[in-house]
Amino acid sequence: SAWEKQVRHSSTPRRLNGFSVLVTGAAGFIGSHCSLALKKRGDGVLGLDNFNDYYDPSLKRARQKLQSKHQIFIVEGDLNDEALLTKLFDIVPFTHVLHLAAQAGVRYAMQNPQSYVRSNIAGFVNLLEVAKSANPQPSIVWASSSSVYGLNTENPFSERDRTDQPASLYAATKKAGEEIAHTYNHIYGLALTGLRFFTVYGPWGRPDMAYFFFTKDILQGKTIDIYRTQDDKEVARDFTYIDDVVKGCLGALDTAEKSTGSGGKKRGPAQLRVYNLGNTSPVPVGRLVSILEALLNMKAKKHVIKMPRNGDVPFTHANVTLAYKDFGYKPTADLAAGLRKFVKWYVSYYGAESRVKKEGQHADETER
Ligand code: NAD
């Protein structure tokens, strides 16, 4: 097939030195940034993405185009396609998988629950099944989410805190992913590292997230909904800038052990790790809006309402000492500076359109 030829002839995923990384969700927000960063430092990268239409697929195509300029090839296919994954691992001896493909968004789960089960549970299991039989067995770093902390209100969240109160099906599938990872580590000796991301934002971001559609709506003069908690407090998020998250992902890959193979008997148990990758400073949504107003030099029309039970949680706050200790993760971006870069990208990407275009996309105000 066409992709097979591309993969075979591409030197990209094959490296004598450095890693060979399969990046799933490579046409996505975090995946595209990570692929470019890996490639830039000399690792081999091959992408996989199904280019679904959860949000504007043309944005995914634009991210793909940017990567292809840097000789990164993205195979178009689904995590659940076992034959495709098997073939990919047959052709390329991946040392690592950076697994970022998932059905994201907390609110959309009420409309389309099966999509979460398909990608985040069945798709993850399929990937692990293929990886466990691959030679070599790759180390896997995968995206979990701060949403696993659910309705927990004791902050900051550290990795050992309770994760038994998921507030959305999205959170439940991410939590399930952590349990599934544990099993594959235990039985098959796969080295696995889970990263709990906290509301990642930045250029090339996701249109279903608050900072993104607030920007769009403010520019278009549309009213934005600002949620307050049931007990009338501000909703806050530990917004984390994409460059910090990329550093965290690369740090996790760099410190990942090799998988030990079935049962992990030969070299002792393989690694199973879970880390928070947040910013450690929650910001109320009202503050997010005033930063955007200042950057756009426009006033937002605000509609303040109590939070409906739509999967959102009142706040998130990461403790990142573990990631700091193990791979030096240290978030440095300040929200205003990060949003400035986002707005600059937004205006140049959407251009004159940014003031008039109306898109019927999913809104996921405070997704984690
Ligand atoms: P994204 O939606 O931009 O990227 C995910 C990509 O995966 C998309 O391009 C999509 O087309 C692809 N995909 C989805 N299902 C697939 C399937 N079955 N087969 C192949 N490809 C598939 O999202 P993102 O913000 O880049 O998130 C990356 C990961 O990080 C996800 O696992 C997400 O749940 C997690 N995460 C993100 C955030 C955040 O704030 N952005 C927070 C917590 C966790």
CSV table of C-alpha atoms and ligand atoms in Angstrom, one decimal:
chain,number,residue,atom,x,y,z
A,1,SER,CA,0.0,0.0,0.0
A,2,ALA,CA,1.0,3.6,-0.4
A,3,TRP,CA,1.7,4.2,3.3
A,4,GLU,CA,3.8,1.0,3.5
A,5,LYS,CA,6.0,2.2,0.7
A,6,GLN,CA,6.4,5.6,2.4
A,7,VAL,CA,7.3,4.0,5.7
A,8,ARG,CA,9.8,1.5,4.1
A,9,HIS,CA,11.5,4.2,2.0
A,10,SER,CA,11.5,6.8,4.7
A,11,SER,CA,14.6,6.9,6.8
A,12,THR,CA,12.7,8.9,9.4
A,13,PRO,CA,11.6,6.1,11.7
A,14,ARG,CA,14.9,4.1,11.5
A,15,ARG,CA,17.8,5.3,13.5
A,16,LEU,CA,21.1,3.7,14.3
A,17,ASN,CA,21.6,6.2,17.2
A,18,GLY,CA,18.8,7.7,19.2
A,19,PHE,CA,15.2,6.5,19.5
A,20,SER,CA,12.7,5.2,17.0
A,21,VAL,CA,9.5,6.6,18.2
A,22,LEU,CA,5.9,5.8,17.1
A,23,VAL,CA,3.9,8.8,18.0
A,24,THR,CA,0.1,8.1,18.1
A,25,GLY,CA,-2.2,11.1,17.7
A,26,ALA,CA,0.6,12.8,15.8
A,27,ALA,CA,-1.8,15.1,14.0
A,28,GLY,CA,-3.2,16.2,17.3
A,29,PHE,CA,-2.2,19.2,19.4
A,30,ILE,CA,0.4,17.7,21.8
A,31,GLY,CA,1.4,14.9,19.3
A,32,SER,CA,2.4,17.4,16.6
A,33,HIS,CA,4.6,19.4,19.0
A,34,CYS,CA,6.3,16.3,20.4
A,35,SER,CA,7.0,14.8,17.0
A,36,LEU,CA,8.7,18.0,15.9
A,37,ALA,CA,10.7,18.2,19.0
A,38,LEU,CA,11.9,14.6,18.8
A,39,LYS,CA,12.8,15.0,15.2
A,40,LYS,CA,14.6,18.2,15.8
A,41,ARG,CA,16.9,16.6,18.4
A,42,GLY,CA,17.6,13.7,16.0
A,43,ASP,CA,15.3,10.9,17.0
A,44,GLY,CA,13.4,8.9,14.4
A,45,VAL,CA,9.7,9.6,14.4
A,46,LEU,CA,6.7,7.9,12.7
A,47,GLY,CA,3.2,9.2,13.3
A,48,LEU,CA,-0.2,7.5,13.4
A,49,ASP,CA,-3.5,9.3,13.4
A,50,ASN,CA,-7.0,8.6,12.2
A,51,PHE,CA,-7.7,12.3,11.4
A,52,ASN,CA,-11.2,12.0,12.9
A,53,ASP,CA,-13.6,15.0,12.9
A,54,TYR,CA,-14.1,15.5,16.6
A,55,TYR,CA,-12.8,19.0,15.8
A,56,ASP,CA,-11.9,20.6,12.5
A,57,PRO,CA,-9.9,18.1,10.6
A,58,SER,CA,-8.3,20.8,8.5
A,59,LEU,CA,-6.4,21.9,11.6
A,60,LYS,CA,-5.0,18.3,11.9
A,61,ARG,CA,-4.1,18.4,8.2
A,62,ALA,CA,-2.2,21.7,8.7
A,63,ARG,CA,-0.3,20.2,11.6
A,64,GLN,CA,0.5,17.2,9.3
A,65,LYS,CA,1.7,19.5,6.6
A,66,LEU,CA,4.0,21.3,9.0
A,67,GLN,CA,5.5,18.0,10.1
A,68,SER,CA,5.9,16.7,6.6
A,69,LYS,CA,8.1,19.8,5.9
A,70,HIS,CA,10.4,18.3,8.6
A,71,GLN,CA,10.3,14.8,7.0
A,72,ILE,CA,7.9,13.4,9.5
A,73,PHE,CA,5.4,10.9,8.0
A,74,ILE,CA,2.0,10.2,9.5
A,75,VAL,CA,0.3,7.0,8.7
A,76,GLU,CA,-3.4,7.5,8.5
A,77,GLY,CA,-5.1,4.7,10.5
A,78,ASP,CA,-6.9,3.7,13.6
A,79,LEU,CA,-5.5,2.4,16.9
A,80,ASN,CA,-8.0,-0.4,16.6
A,81,ASP,CA,-6.6,-1.7,13.4
A,82,GLU,CA,-4.5,-4.6,14.6
A,83,ALA,CA,-3.2,-5.6,11.2
A,84,LEU,CA,-2.0,-2.1,10.6
A,85,LEU,CA,-0.2,-1.8,13.9
A,86,THR,CA,1.3,-5.3,13.6
A,87,LYS,CA,2.7,-4.3,10.2
A,88,LEU,CA,4.1,-1.0,11.5
A,89,PHE,CA,6.0,-2.9,14.2
A,90,ASP,CA,7.2,-5.5,11.7
A,91,ILE,CA,8.6,-2.8,9.5
A,92,VAL,CA,10.1,-0.5,12.1
A,93,PRO,CA,11.9,-1.7,15.3
A,94,PHE,CA,10.4,1.0,17.5
A,95,THR,CA,12.3,1.6,20.7
A,96,HIS,CA,9.5,3.8,22.1
A,97,VAL,CA,5.9,4.6,21.7
A,98,LEU,CA,4.5,8.0,22.7
A,99,HIS,CA,0.9,7.2,22.8
A,100,LEU,CA,-1.2,10.4,22.7
A,101,ALA,CA,-4.1,9.3,20.4
A,102,ALA,CA,-7.4,9.4,22.3
A,103,GLN,CA,-10.9,10.7,22.3
A,104,ALA,CA,-10.4,13.9,24.4
A,105,GLY,CA,-13.0,16.3,25.8
A,106,VAL,CA,-15.2,15.8,28.9
A,107,ARG,CA,-18.5,17.1,27.7
A,108,TYR,CA,-18.6,15.3,24.3
A,109,ALA,CA,-18.7,12.0,26.3
A,110,MET,CA,-22.4,12.7,27.1
A,111,GLN,CA,-23.2,12.7,23.4
A,112,ASN,CA,-20.8,10.1,22.2
A,113,PRO,CA,-19.8,7.7,25.0
A,114,GLN,CA,-18.8,4.8,22.7
A,115,SER,CA,-16.1,6.9,21.0
A,116,TYR,CA,-14.3,7.1,24.4
A,117,VAL,CA,-14.5,3.4,24.9
A,118,ARG,CA,-13.3,2.7,21.4
A,119,SER,CA,-10.3,4.9,21.4
A,120,ASN,CA,-9.2,5.2,25.0
A,121,ILE,CA,-9.9,1.6,26.1
A,122,ALA,CA,-10.2,-0.8,23.1
A,123,GLY,CA,-7.6,1.2,21.1
A,124,PHE,CA,-5.1,1.3,24.0
A,125,VAL,CA,-5.5,-2.4,24.6
A,126,ASN,CA,-5.0,-3.1,20.9
A,127,LEU,CA,-1.8,-1.1,20.9
A,128,LEU,CA,-0.5,-2.9,24.1
A,129,GLU,CA,-1.3,-6.3,22.5
A,130,VAL,CA,0.7,-5.5,19.5
A,131,ALA,CA,3.5,-3.9,21.5
A,132,LYS,CA,3.9,-6.8,23.8
A,133,SER,CA,4.6,-9.1,20.9
A,134,ALA,CA,6.9,-6.7,19.1
A,135,ASN,CA,10.6,-7.4,18.8
A,136,PRO,CA,12.1,-5.3,20.4
A,137,GLN,CA,9.3,-4.6,22.9
A,138,PRO,CA,9.1,-0.8,23.0
A,139,SER,CA,8.9,1.4,26.2
A,140,ILE,CA,5.6,3.1,26.2
A,141,VAL,CA,4.9,6.6,27.4
A,142,TRP,CA,1.1,7.4,27.3
A,143,ALA,CA,-1.2,10.3,28.0
A,144,SER,CA,-3.4,10.0,31.1
A,145,SER,CA,-5.1,13.1,32.5
A,146,SER,CA,-5.5,15.2,35.5
A,147,SER,CA,-9.2,14.4,35.1
A,148,VAL,CA,-8.5,11.1,37.0
A,149,TYR,CA,-8.5,13.2,40.2
A,150,GLY,CA,-12.1,13.9,39.6
A,151,LEU,CA,-14.1,15.6,42.3
A,152,ASN,CA,-11.1,15.5,44.7
A,153,THR,CA,-10.8,19.0,46.2
A,154,GLU,CA,-7.7,18.5,48.2
A,155,ASN,CA,-5.0,20.3,46.4
A,156,PRO,CA,-2.4,20.2,45.0
A,157,PHE,CA,-2.9,16.8,43.6
A,158,SER,CA,-0.1,14.3,44.0
A,159,GLU,CA,0.2,11.0,42.2
A,160,ARG,CA,-0.8,9.0,45.3
A,161,ASP,CA,-4.1,10.9,45.9
A,162,ARG,CA,-7.4,9.2,45.4
A,163,THR,CA,-8.6,8.7,41.8
A,164,ASP,CA,-11.8,6.9,42.4
A,165,GLN,CA,-14.3,9.7,41.7
A,166,PRO,CA,-14.3,10.3,38.0
A,167,ALA,CA,-16.7,13.1,37.0
A,168,SER,CA,-16.9,12.2,33.3
A,169,LEU,CA,-16.7,9.1,31.1
A,170,TYR,CA,-13.6,10.6,29.6
A,171,ALA,CA,-12.0,10.6,33.1
A,172,ALA,CA,-13.2,7.0,33.7
A,173,THR,CA,-11.6,5.8,30.5
A,174,LYS,CA,-8.3,7.6,31.4
A,175,LYS,CA,-8.4,6.0,34.8
A,176,ALA,CA,-9.1,2.6,33.1
A,177,GLY,CA,-6.1,3.2,30.9
A,178,GLU,CA,-3.9,3.4,34.1
A,179,GLU,CA,-5.3,0.1,35.4
A,180,ILE,CA,-4.8,-1.6,32.0
A,181,ALA,CA,-1.2,-0.3,31.9
A,182,HIS,CA,-0.6,-1.9,35.2
A,183,THR,CA,-1.8,-5.3,34.0
A,184,TYR,CA,0.4,-5.2,30.8
A,185,ASN,CA,3.3,-4.2,32.9
A,186,HIS,CA,2.7,-7.0,35.4
A,187,ILE,CA,2.1,-9.8,33.0
A,188,TYR,CA,4.2,-8.9,29.9
A,189,GLY,CA,7.0,-6.8,31.4
A,190,LEU,CA,6.1,-3.8,29.3
A,191,ALA,CA,7.8,-0.6,30.6
A,192,LEU,CA,5.0,2.0,30.8
A,193,THR,CA,4.9,5.7,31.9
A,194,GLY,CA,1.6,7.5,32.3
A,195,LEU,CA,1.6,11.3,32.1
A,196,ARG,CA,-1.3,13.2,33.7
A,197,PHE,CA,-1.5,16.4,31.7
A,198,PHE,CA,-3.2,19.4,33.2
A,199,THR,CA,-5.1,21.7,30.7
A,200,VAL,CA,-2.5,22.1,28.1
A,201,TYR,CA,-2.6,25.2,25.9
A,202,GLY,CA,-0.6,27.0,23.2
A,203,PRO,CA,-0.2,27.5,19.5
A,204,TRP,CA,-1.8,24.8,17.3
A,205,GLY,CA,-4.1,24.1,20.3
A,206,ARG,CA,-7.5,22.4,20.4
A,207,PRO,CA,-10.6,24.4,19.3
A,208,ASP,CA,-12.8,22.6,21.9
A,209,MET,CA,-10.8,24.1,24.8
A,210,ALA,CA,-11.8,27.3,26.7
A,211,TYR,CA,-8.8,29.5,25.9
A,212,PHE,CA,-9.3,28.7,22.2
A,213,PHE,CA,-13.0,29.4,21.8
A,214,PHE,CA,-13.0,32.3,24.2
A,215,THR,CA,-10.4,33.9,21.9
A,216,LYS,CA,-12.6,33.2,18.9
A,217,ASP,CA,-15.8,34.4,20.6
A,218,ILE,CA,-14.2,37.6,22.0
A,219,LEU,CA,-12.9,38.4,18.5
A,220,GLN,CA,-16.3,37.8,17.0
A,221,GLY,CA,-18.2,39.8,19.7
A,222,LYS,CA,-20.0,36.7,21.0
A,223,THR,CA,-21.0,36.2,24.6
A,224,ILE,CA,-19.0,33.6,26.5
A,225,ASP,CA,-20.3,31.4,29.3
A,226,ILE,CA,-18.3,31.6,32.5
A,227,TYR,CA,-19.0,28.8,35.0
A,228,ARG,CA,-19.0,29.1,38.7
A,229,THR,CA,-19.2,26.1,41.1
A,230,GLN,CA,-22.4,25.0,42.6
A,231,ASP,CA,-21.4,26.8,45.8
A,232,ASP,CA,-20.6,29.9,43.8
A,233,LYS,CA,-16.8,29.8,43.7
A,234,GLU,CA,-14.7,30.5,40.7
A,235,VAL,CA,-13.6,27.5,38.5
A,236,ALA,CA,-9.8,27.3,38.2
A,237,ARG,CA,-7.4,25.3,36.1
A,238,ASP,CA,-3.7,24.6,36.3
A,239,PHE,CA,-3.1,25.8,32.7
A,240,THR,CA,0.1,24.2,31.4
A,241,TYR,CA,2.0,25.6,28.4
A,242,ILE,CA,2.7,23.2,25.5
A,243,ASP,CA,6.5,23.7,25.6
A,244,ASP,CA,6.7,22.6,29.2
A,245,VAL,CA,4.6,19.6,28.4
A,246,VAL,CA,6.8,18.7,25.4
A,247,LYS,CA,9.9,18.9,27.7
A,248,GLY,CA,8.0,16.6,30.2
A,249,CYS,CA,7.2,14.1,27.5
A,250,LEU,CA,10.8,14.0,26.2
A,251,GLY,CA,12.1,13.7,29.8
A,252,ALA,CA,9.8,10.7,30.4
A,253,LEU,CA,11.0,9.0,27.2
A,254,ASP,CA,14.6,9.7,28.1
A,255,THR,CA,14.3,8.1,31.5
A,256,ALA,CA,12.0,5.2,30.4
A,257,GLU,CA,13.6,1.8,31.1
A,258,LYS,CA,13.6,-0.9,28.5
A,259,SER,CA,10.8,-3.4,28.6
A,260,THR,CA,11.9,-6.6,30.2
A,261,GLY,CA,9.7,-9.0,28.2
A,262,SER,CA,7.2,-11.5,29.4
A,263,GLY,CA,6.8,-11.6,33.1
A,264,GLY,CA,9.8,-9.4,33.5
A,265,LYS,CA,11.6,-12.5,34.9
A,266,LYS,CA,15.0,-12.0,33.3
A,267,ARG,CA,15.9,-8.5,34.4
A,268,GLY,CA,13.5,-7.9,37.2
A,269,PRO,CA,10.2,-6.1,37.0
A,270,ALA,CA,9.8,-3.5,34.3
A,271,GLN,CA,9.0,0.0,35.2
A,272,LEU,CA,5.4,1.3,35.7
A,273,ARG,CA,5.3,5.0,36.5
A,274,VAL,CA,2.7,7.8,36.6
A,275,TYR,CA,3.5,11.5,36.8
A,276,ASN,CA,1.6,14.8,37.0
A,277,LEU,CA,2.7,17.2,34.3
A,278,GLY,CA,1.1,20.5,35.4
A,279,ASN,CA,2.0,24.1,36.0
A,280,THR,CA,1.5,24.1,39.8
A,281,SER,CA,-0.4,27.4,39.8
A,282,PRO,CA,-4.2,27.2,39.2
A,283,VAL,CA,-5.7,30.3,37.6
A,284,PRO,CA,-9.4,31.2,37.9
A,285,VAL,CA,-11.2,31.2,34.5
A,286,GLY,CA,-12.1,34.9,35.1
A,287,ARG,CA,-8.4,35.7,35.1
A,288,LEU,CA,-7.9,33.7,31.9
A,289,VAL,CA,-10.6,35.9,30.3
A,290,SER,CA,-9.0,39.2,31.5
A,291,ILE,CA,-5.6,38.2,30.1
A,292,LEU,CA,-7.3,37.4,26.8
A,293,GLU,CA,-9.1,40.7,26.8
A,294,ALA,CA,-5.8,42.6,27.4
A,295,LEU,CA,-4.1,40.6,24.6
A,296,LEU,CA,-6.9,41.1,22.1
A,297,ASN,CA,-7.6,44.6,23.3
A,298,MET,CA,-11.3,43.8,23.3
A,299,LYS,CA,-13.9,43.4,26.1
A,300,ALA,CA,-15.6,40.0,26.5
A,301,LYS,CA,-19.3,39.8,26.8
A,302,LYS,CA,-19.7,37.5,29.8
A,303,HIS,CA,-22.6,35.3,30.9
A,304,VAL,CA,-21.9,33.9,34.4
A,305,ILE,CA,-23.7,30.7,35.2
A,306,LYS,CA,-23.5,27.9,37.7
A,307,MET,CA,-21.7,24.8,36.5
A,308,PRO,CA,-24.0,22.2,35.1
A,309,ARG,CA,-23.1,18.5,35.7
A,310,ASN,CA,-21.4,18.0,32.4
A,311,GLY,CA,-18.2,16.3,33.5
A,312,ASP,CA,-16.3,19.5,34.4
A,313,VAL,CA,-14.6,19.6,37.8
A,314,PRO,CA,-14.2,22.8,40.0
A,315,PHE,CA,-10.5,23.0,39.8
A,316,THR,CA,-7.2,21.3,39.2
A,317,HIS,CA,-3.8,21.9,40.7
A,318,ALA,CA,-0.7,19.7,40.1
A,319,ASN,CA,2.1,18.8,42.5
A,320,VAL,CA,5.0,18.0,40.1
A,321,THR,CA,7.8,17.1,42.6
A,322,LEU,CA,7.9,13.5,41.3
A,323,ALA,CA,8.4,14.5,37.7
A,324,TYR,CA,11.0,17.0,38.9
A,325,LYS,CA,12.9,14.4,40.9
A,326,ASP,CA,12.9,11.7,38.1
A,327,PHE,CA,13.5,13.8,35.0
A,328,GLY,CA,13.9,17.4,36.0
A,329,TYR,CA,10.4,18.6,34.9
A,330,LYS,CA,10.1,22.2,35.8
A,331,PRO,CA,7.3,24.3,34.2
A,332,THR,CA,8.5,27.8,33.4
A,333,ALA,CA,5.8,29.4,31.3
A,334,ASP,CA,3.6,32.1,32.8
A,335,LEU,CA,0.0,32.2,31.6
A,336,ALA,CA,0.1,35.7,30.1
A,337,ALA,CA,3.3,35.0,28.1
A,338,GLY,CA,2.0,31.6,26.9
A,339,LEU,CA,-1.4,33.0,25.9
A,340,ARG,CA,0.4,35.8,24.0
A,341,LYS,CA,2.1,33.2,21.9
A,342,PHE,CA,-1.2,31.4,21.4
A,343,VAL,CA,-3.0,34.6,20.3
A,344,LYS,CA,-0.2,35.4,17.9
A,345,TRP,CA,-0.5,32.0,16.3
A,346,TYR,CA,-4.4,32.2,16.3
A,347,VAL,CA,-4.4,35.5,14.4
A,348,SER,CA,-1.8,34.4,11.9
A,349,TYR,CA,-3.4,31.0,11.3
A,350,TYR,CA,-7.0,32.2,10.9
A,351,GLY,CA,-6.0,35.6,9.6
A,352,ALA,CA,-8.9,37.9,8.6
A,353,GLU,CA,-11.2,35.0,9.0
A,354,SER,CA,-10.7,35.0,12.7
A,355,ARG,CA,-13.2,37.8,13.0
A,356,VAL,CA,-16.0,36.4,11.0
A,357,LYS,CA,-15.8,32.6,10.8
A,358,LYS,CA,-18.5,30.7,12.5
A,359,GLU,CA,-17.8,27.1,13.3
A,360,GLY,CA,-20.2,24.6,14.8
A,361,GLN,CA,-17.7,22.9,17.0
A,362,HIS,CA,-17.8,21.1,20.3
A,363,ALA,CA,-17.3,23.3,23.3
A,364,ASP,CA,-15.4,21.9,26.2
A,365,GLU,CA,-14.8,24.8,28.4
A,366,THR,CA,-12.5,23.6,31.1
A,367,GLU,CA,-11.2,20.3,29.8
A,368,ARG,CA,-8.3,18.8,31.5
B,1,NAD,P1,-6.0,15.9,20.1
B,1,NAD,O1,-7.4,15.6,20.0
B,1,NAD,O2,-5.5,17.2,19.5
B,1,NAD,O3,-5.1,14.8,19.7
B,1,NAD,C1,-5.4,13.4,19.7
B,1,NAD,C2,-5.2,12.9,18.2
B,1,NAD,O4,-5.5,11.5,18.3
B,1,NAD,C3,-6.2,13.5,17.2
B,1,NAD,O5,-5.4,14.0,16.1
B,1,NAD,C4,-7.1,12.3,16.8
B,1,NAD,O6,-7.4,12.4,15.4
B,1,NAD,C5,-6.2,11.1,17.1
B,1,NAD,N1,-7.0,9.9,17.4
B,1,NAD,C6,-8.1,9.9,18.2
B,1,NAD,N2,-8.6,8.6,18.3
B,1,NAD,C7,-7.8,7.9,17.5
B,1,NAD,C8,-7.8,6.5,17.1
B,1,NAD,N3,-8.7,5.7,17.6
B,1,NAD,N4,-6.9,6.1,16.2
B,1,NAD,C9,-5.9,6.9,15.7
B,1,NAD,N5,-5.9,8.2,16.0
B,1,NAD,C10,-6.8,8.7,16.9
B,1,NAD,O7,-5.7,16.0,21.7
B,1,NAD,P2,-4.4,16.6,22.5
B,1,NAD,O8,-4.9,17.7,23.3
B,1,NAD,O9,-3.2,16.6,21.7
B,1,NAD,O10,-4.3,15.4,23.6
B,1,NAD,C11,-3.3,14.3,23.5
B,1,NAD,C12,-3.5,13.4,24.6
B,1,NAD,O11,-3.4,14.0,25.8
B,1,NAD,C13,-4.9,12.7,24.6
B,1,NAD,O12,-4.7,11.4,25.1
B,1,NAD,C14,-5.6,13.5,25.7
B,1,NAD,O13,-6.7,12.7,26.3
B,1,NAD,C15,-4.5,13.8,26.6
B,1,NAD,N6,-4.8,15.0,27.5
B,1,NAD,C16,-4.8,16.2,26.9
B,1,NAD,C17,-5.0,17.4,27.7
B,1,NAD,C18,-5.0,18.8,27.1
B,1,NAD,O14,-5.2,19.7,27.9
B,1,NAD,N7,-4.8,19.0,25.8
B,1,NAD,C19,-5.2,17.2,29.1
B,1,NAD,C20,-5.2,15.9,29.6
B,1,NAD,C21,-4.9,14.9,28.8
